[in-house]
XYZ file of N, CA and C in Angstrom:
474
model
N 0.827 -1.189 0.000
C 0.000 0.000 0.000
C 0.872 1.254 0.000
N 1.978 1.211 0.754
C 2.863 2.374 0.806
C 3.419 2.694 -0.577
N 3.826 1.662 -1.313
C 4.361 1.884 -2.659
C 3.299 2.483 -3.574
N 2.059 2.017 -3.435
C 0.969 2.559 -4.250
C 0.715 4.018 -3.904
N 0.721 4.346 -2.617
C 0.515 5.740 -2.198
C 1.618 6.629 -2.746
N 2.859 6.153 -2.695
C 3.980 6.932 -3.250
C 3.824 7.126 -4.750
N 3.390 6.067 -5.448
C 3.223 6.153 -6.902
C 2.108 7.117 -7.274
N 0.991 7.064 -6.551
C -0.118 7.984 -6.832
C 0.321 9.421 -6.578
N 1.058 9.651 -5.495
C 1.520 11.009 -5.185
C 2.537 11.499 -6.206
N 3.342 10.597 -6.745
C 4.365 10.998 -7.716
C 3.786 11.207 -9.108
N 2.812 10.379 -9.490
C 2.317 10.404 -10.870
C 0.861 10.826 -11.000
N 0.128 10.861 -9.890
C -1.296 11.146 -9.956
C -1.599 12.619 -10.117
N -2.873 12.879 -10.365
C -3.332 14.258 -10.539
C -3.632 14.861 -9.164
N -2.957 15.932 -8.854
C -3.164 16.638 -7.590
C -4.501 17.368 -7.652
N -5.392 17.102 -6.667
C -6.692 17.768 -6.702
C -6.727 19.032 -5.850
N -5.917 19.081 -4.774
C -5.904 20.278 -3.933
C -4.646 20.264 -3.073
N -4.253 21.439 -2.628
C -3.089 21.564 -1.754
C -3.324 22.693 -0.758
N -2.709 22.563 0.403
C -2.807 23.595 1.438
C -1.461 23.708 2.131
N -1.114 24.931 2.509
C 0.147 25.189 3.196
C -0.148 25.925 4.488
N 0.545 25.546 5.557
C 0.404 26.275 6.818
C 1.759 26.338 7.503
N 1.910 27.356 8.341
C 3.161 27.554 9.069
C 2.814 27.827 10.527
N 3.477 27.110 11.394
C 3.296 27.306 12.825
C 4.608 27.712 13.463
N 4.539 28.685 14.368
C 5.737 29.161 15.055
C 5.488 29.126 16.549
N 6.530 28.820 17.298
C 6.431 28.838 18.743
C 7.453 27.930 19.376
N 7.864 28.278 20.598
C 8.803 27.478 21.376
C 10.081 27.160 20.614
N 10.676 28.173 20.043
C 11.956 28.062 19.326
C 11.889 27.087 18.162
N 10.759 27.032 17.506
C 10.633 26.155 16.346
C 9.672 26.762 15.335
N 9.853 26.368 14.109
C 8.962 26.774 13.027
C 8.665 25.530 12.216
N 7.384 25.256 12.000
C 6.996 24.069 11.251
C 6.165 24.475 10.047
N 6.600 24.054 8.870
C 5.856 24.259 7.632
C 5.204 22.939 7.255
N 3.895 22.974 6.982
C 3.158 21.776 6.606
C 2.499 21.990 5.256
N 2.718 21.061 4.358
C 2.065 21.075 3.061
C 1.206 19.824 2.961
N -0.082 20.009 2.712
C -1.017 18.895 2.578
C -1.448 18.838 1.120
N -1.245 17.679 0.503
C -1.617 17.476 -0.895
C -2.612 16.324 -0.974
N -3.680 16.522 -1.743
C -4.752 15.537 -1.855
C -4.755 14.973 -3.272
N -4.763 13.644 -3.355
C -4.751 12.946 -4.639
C -5.928 11.978 -4.698
N -6.773 12.068 -5.733
C -7.782 11.026 -5.911
C -7.088 9.746 -6.382
N -7.549 8.606 -5.900
C -6.893 7.338 -6.220
C -7.087 6.966 -7.681
N -8.272 7.216 -8.222
C -8.532 6.864 -9.618
C -8.458 5.361 -9.823
N -7.712 4.932 -10.833
C -7.597 3.509 -11.155
C -6.348 2.864 -10.563
N -5.656 3.546 -9.683
C -4.400 3.015 -9.137
C -4.612 1.737 -8.333
N -5.792 1.572 -7.756
C -6.070 0.376 -6.962
C -7.013 -0.587 -7.669
N -7.197 -0.406 -8.978
C -8.109 -1.264 -9.741
C -7.663 -2.721 -9.632
N -8.627 -3.584 -9.341
C -8.345 -5.009 -9.243
C -7.777 -5.454 -7.909
N -7.652 -4.542 -6.955
C -7.143 -4.924 -5.636
C -8.294 -4.963 -4.638
N -8.041 -5.567 -3.502
C -9.060 -5.641 -2.460
C -9.365 -4.276 -1.845
N -8.483 -3.299 -2.048
C -8.640 -1.972 -1.457
C -9.473 -1.025 -2.316
N -9.728 -1.369 -3.558
C -10.405 -0.458 -4.485
C -11.734 0.080 -3.956
N -12.608 -0.746 -3.363
C -13.882 -0.171 -2.907
C -13.765 0.727 -1.674
N -12.635 0.658 -0.987
C -12.522 1.343 0.299
C -11.719 2.636 0.259
N -10.701 2.710 -0.565
C -9.805 3.870 -0.560
C -10.100 4.752 -1.766
N -10.501 5.988 -1.490
C -10.833 6.949 -2.552
C -9.820 8.082 -2.653
N -9.130 8.373 -1.550
C -8.242 9.530 -1.505
C -6.941 9.162 -0.805
N -5.847 9.679 -1.336
C -4.544 9.573 -0.685
C -4.092 10.987 -0.347
N -3.664 11.171 0.890
C -3.222 12.484 1.360
C -1.741 12.381 1.716
N -0.951 13.307 1.190
C 0.473 13.365 1.530
C 0.714 14.639 2.331
N 1.313 14.479 3.506
C 1.641 15.612 4.372
C 3.158 15.694 4.466
N 3.693 16.833 4.051
C 5.133 17.072 4.128
C 5.373 18.104 5.216
N 6.176 17.715 6.206
C 6.485 18.620 7.313
C 7.970 18.958 7.282
N 8.261 20.235 7.409
C 9.651 20.695 7.518
C 9.718 21.547 8.774
N 10.575 21.134 9.695
C 10.669 21.800 10.990
C 12.058 22.383 11.177
N 12.104 23.633 11.595
C 13.355 24.287 11.973
C 13.356 24.446 13.488
N 14.374 23.875 14.141
C 14.505 23.957 15.596
C 15.686 24.847 15.936
N 15.461 25.837 16.783
C 16.521 26.764 17.170
C 17.176 26.275 18.453
N 18.485 26.137 18.420
C 19.242 25.717 19.595
C 19.686 26.947 20.374
N 19.291 27.021 21.631
C 19.700 28.151 22.467
C 21.191 28.088 22.782
N 21.746 26.888 22.820
C 23.162 26.730 23.165
C 24.078 27.219 22.048
N 23.742 26.868 20.799
C 24.622 27.222 19.680
C 24.117 28.403 18.877
N 22.823 28.690 18.961
C 22.242 29.758 18.161
C 21.963 29.340 16.729
N 22.163 28.063 16.416
C 21.961 27.559 15.062
C 20.579 26.933 14.921
N 20.156 26.825 13.666
C 18.879 26.198 13.349
C 19.143 24.796 12.810
N 18.418 23.819 13.332
C 18.511 22.440 12.866
C 17.250 22.135 12.072
N 17.408 21.582 10.882
C 16.259 21.308 10.023
C 15.929 19.826 10.046
N 14.638 19.529 10.177
C 14.143 18.151 10.115
C 13.013 18.092 9.106
N 12.883 16.966 8.449
C 11.821 16.798 7.474
C 11.149 15.450 7.627
N 9.886 15.397 7.208
C 9.120 14.167 7.328
C 8.009 14.188 6.290
N 7.739 13.039 5.701
C 6.622 12.889 4.778
C 5.745 11.768 5.313
N 4.446 12.037 5.448
C 3.495 11.041 5.940
C 2.370 10.893 4.926
N 1.887 9.675 4.771
C 0.776 9.394 3.872
C -0.428 8.946 4.687
N -1.608 9.393 4.264
C -2.863 8.985 4.868
C -3.776 8.519 3.744
N -4.609 7.524 4.025
C -5.591 7.071 3.045
C -6.976 7.227 3.654
N -7.975 7.447 2.792
C -9.327 7.662 3.284
C -10.344 7.116 2.298
N -11.492 6.730 2.841
C -12.595 6.299 1.992
C -13.460 7.482 1.573
N -13.183 8.653 2.107
C -13.932 9.859 1.750
C -13.269 10.542 0.560
N -14.075 11.206 -0.233
C -13.555 11.929 -1.391
C -14.224 13.294 -1.465
N -13.543 14.231 -2.109
C -14.137 15.529 -2.362
C -13.892 16.591 -1.306
N -13.142 16.291 -0.269
C -12.856 17.293 0.752
C -11.650 18.131 0.341
N -11.637 19.418 0.689
C -10.469 20.249 0.361
C -9.285 19.912 1.261
N -8.118 20.316 0.838
C -6.893 20.034 1.590
C -6.921 20.680 2.972
N -7.576 21.831 3.096
C -7.648 22.487 4.406
C -8.431 21.639 5.408
N -9.468 20.942 4.942
C -10.241 20.064 5.828
C -9.401 18.870 6.271
N -8.632 18.302 5.343
C -7.745 17.187 5.703
C -6.687 17.656 6.696
N -6.138 18.843 6.478
C -5.111 19.369 7.386
C -5.675 19.539 8.792
N -6.886 20.070 8.895
C -7.506 20.260 10.209
C -7.783 18.922 10.886
N -8.224 17.929 10.128
C -8.504 16.612 10.705
C -7.230 15.947 11.210
N -6.159 16.056 10.451
C -4.893 15.437 10.846
C -4.317 16.141 12.069
N -4.353 17.460 12.084
C -3.855 18.197 13.251
C -4.730 17.929 14.477
N -6.039 17.791 14.263
C -6.947 17.491 15.363
C -6.661 16.150 16.005
N -6.228 15.184 15.205
C -5.870 13.871 15.743
C -4.727 13.993 16.739
N -3.734 14.809 16.412
C -2.603 14.983 17.325
C -3.004 15.779 18.552
N -4.053 16.576 18.452
C -4.561 17.276 19.624
C -5.075 16.303 20.673
N -5.673 15.194 20.214
C -6.130 14.158 21.140
C -4.935 13.555 21.858
N -3.886 13.268 21.111
C -2.669 12.708 21.711
C -2.125 13.642 22.786
N -2.071 14.923 22.487
C -1.498 15.879 23.434
C -2.406 16.127 24.634
N -3.724 16.168 24.424
C -4.644 16.479 25.519
C -4.907 15.286 26.426
N -4.789 14.077 25.912
C -5.150 12.916 26.717
C -3.929 12.089 27.111
N -3.283 11.477 26.144
C -2.209 10.535 26.450
C -1.020 11.214 27.125
N -0.640 12.383 26.643
C 0.502 13.071 27.236
C 0.213 13.449 28.689
N -0.983 13.953 28.954
C -1.342 14.350 30.319
C -1.391 13.123 31.225
N -1.917 12.004 30.699
C -1.931 10.779 31.511
C -0.513 10.318 31.818
N 0.384 10.426 30.840
C 1.771 9.998 31.057
C 2.489 10.892 32.062
N 2.341 12.209 31.910
C 3.122 13.143 32.719
C 2.460 13.420 34.069
N 1.221 13.854 34.081
C 0.572 14.258 35.332
C 0.140 13.073 36.186
N -0.275 12.000 35.550
C -0.754 10.838 36.305
C 0.318 9.765 36.463
N 1.519 10.026 35.974
C 2.629 9.058 36.063
C 2.214 7.669 35.588
N 1.504 7.625 34.477
C 0.994 6.349 33.989
C 2.115 5.382 33.606
N 3.243 5.903 33.145
C 4.353 5.030 32.773
C 4.966 4.333 33.983
N 4.809 4.911 35.171
C 5.364 4.312 36.386
C 4.371 3.380 37.083
N 3.195 3.211 36.507
C 2.168 2.389 37.129
C 2.628 0.934 37.237
N 2.343 0.311 38.378
C 2.734 -1.082 38.610
C 1.574 -2.039 38.353
N 0.475 -1.530 37.839
C -0.685 -2.372 37.559
C -0.362 -3.250 36.353
N -0.466 -4.564 36.524
C -0.122 -5.494 35.453
C -1.343 -6.212 34.884
N -2.388 -6.390 35.688
C -3.597 -7.058 35.220
C -4.617 -6.010 34.800
N -4.993 -6.023 33.540
C -5.984 -5.097 32.986
C -5.650 -3.628 33.238
N -4.482 -3.162 32.811
C -4.139 -1.752 33.025
C -5.037 -0.803 32.232
N -5.729 -1.314 31.215
C -6.625 -0.476 30.424
C -7.773 0.091 31.231
N -8.189 -0.641 32.262
C -9.286 -0.162 33.108
C -8.864 1.107 33.842
N -7.657 1.101 34.400
C -7.172 2.300 35.095
C -6.917 3.439 34.110
N -6.468 3.118 32.898
C -6.262 4.162 31.888
C -7.585 4.843 31.565
N -8.652 4.057 31.447
C -9.969 4.639 31.182
C -10.449 5.479 32.371
N -10.170 5.000 33.578
C -10.560 5.756 34.773
C -9.822 7.092 34.828
N -8.535 7.087 34.481
C -7.771 8.342 34.457
C -8.327 9.286 33.389
N -8.637 8.740 32.206
C -9.219 9.576 31.144
C -10.557 10.147 31.582
N -11.358 9.344 32.259
C -12.651 9.804 32.769
C -12.459 10.953 33.755
N -11.482 10.801 34.663
C -11.201 11.859 35.641
C -10.718 13.131 34.943
N -9.859 12.984 33.930
C -9.386 14.158 33.184
C -10.539 14.857 32.477
N -11.456 14.080 31.901
C -12.609 14.675 31.221
C -13.504 15.429 32.201
N -13.677 14.894 33.402
C -14.471 15.594 34.422
C -13.791 16.906 34.803
N -12.467 16.875 34.983
C -11.737 18.106 35.316
C -11.902 19.148 34.218
N -11.765 18.727 32.975
C -11.888 19.681 31.859
C -13.306 20.236 31.769
N -14.293 19.388 32.003
C -15.685 19.835 31.962
C -15.959 20.871 33.055
N -15.238 20.770 34.163
C -15.389 21.725 35.268
C -14.494 22.944 35.119
N -13.840 23.087 33.981
C -13.067 24.290 33.703
C -11.642 24.283 34.217
N -11.109 23.133 34.565
C -9.725 23.044 35.040
C -8.796 23.182 33.839
N -7.913 24.159 33.873
C -6.970 24.363 32.771
C -5.640 23.670 33.041
N -5.207 23.666 34.297
C -3.922 23.072 34.664
C -4.187 21.800 35.469
N -4.075 20.654 34.808
C -4.401 19.377 35.439
C -3.431 19.059 36.568
N -2.139 19.292 36.355
C -1.144 18.985 37.387
C -1.417 19.781 38.660
N -1.743 21.055 38.513
C -2.034 21.893 39.679
C -3.308 21.416 40.376
N -4.316 21.022 39.599
C -5.562 20.538 40.190
C -5.340 19.231 40.951
N -4.520 18.344 40.412
C -4.215 17.097 41.115
C -3.474 17.375 42.417
N -2.539 18.321 42.381
C -1.768 18.668 43.578
C -2.669 19.292 44.642
N -3.502 20.246 44.265
C -4.381 20.888 45.254
C -5.424 19.902 45.764
N -5.854 18.974 44.914
C -6.783 17.940 45.368
C -6.142 17.002 46.365
N -4.870 16.683 46.167
C -4.158 15.814 47.105
C -3.951 16.509 48.444
N -3.747 17.829 48.422
C -3.530 18.568 49.666
C -4.807 18.733 50.474
N -5.957 18.638 49.834
C -7.214 18.863 50.545
C -7.832 17.570 51.069
N -7.116 16.471 50.981
C -7.647 15.204 51.510
C -7.531 15.138 52.999
């Protein structure tokens, strides 16, 4: 599938493209989202009825080093496939960025604030992960912006 996605992106007809730039925390990230209709590239394969669009996201990141004052450049190309067709590149870009928002708002907070990586639970750890996510959702619903501070003040009031 990866080879097919690369071939469609290299030889296929580009239907839409979007560019965005994000700056902050001593870094600059440029993202280019390109949308390609699959067309006949998957004809005769088991994937033909399911995959309608291939999305290529090219990220170029410049990281500023405070120690040296130099900029370090990193690059990455990611491919996404979808059964949906006809969406503009800006919609795909928002959906892809939104997915990483879930990672940052949930998993990262569970790892850092709840010390989930240090958990000694070995039998059914998924149950406790869901309980932590449930607690985080309750905190957010109640307007808590800083989860670590809320956990600390909650521990002090016991």
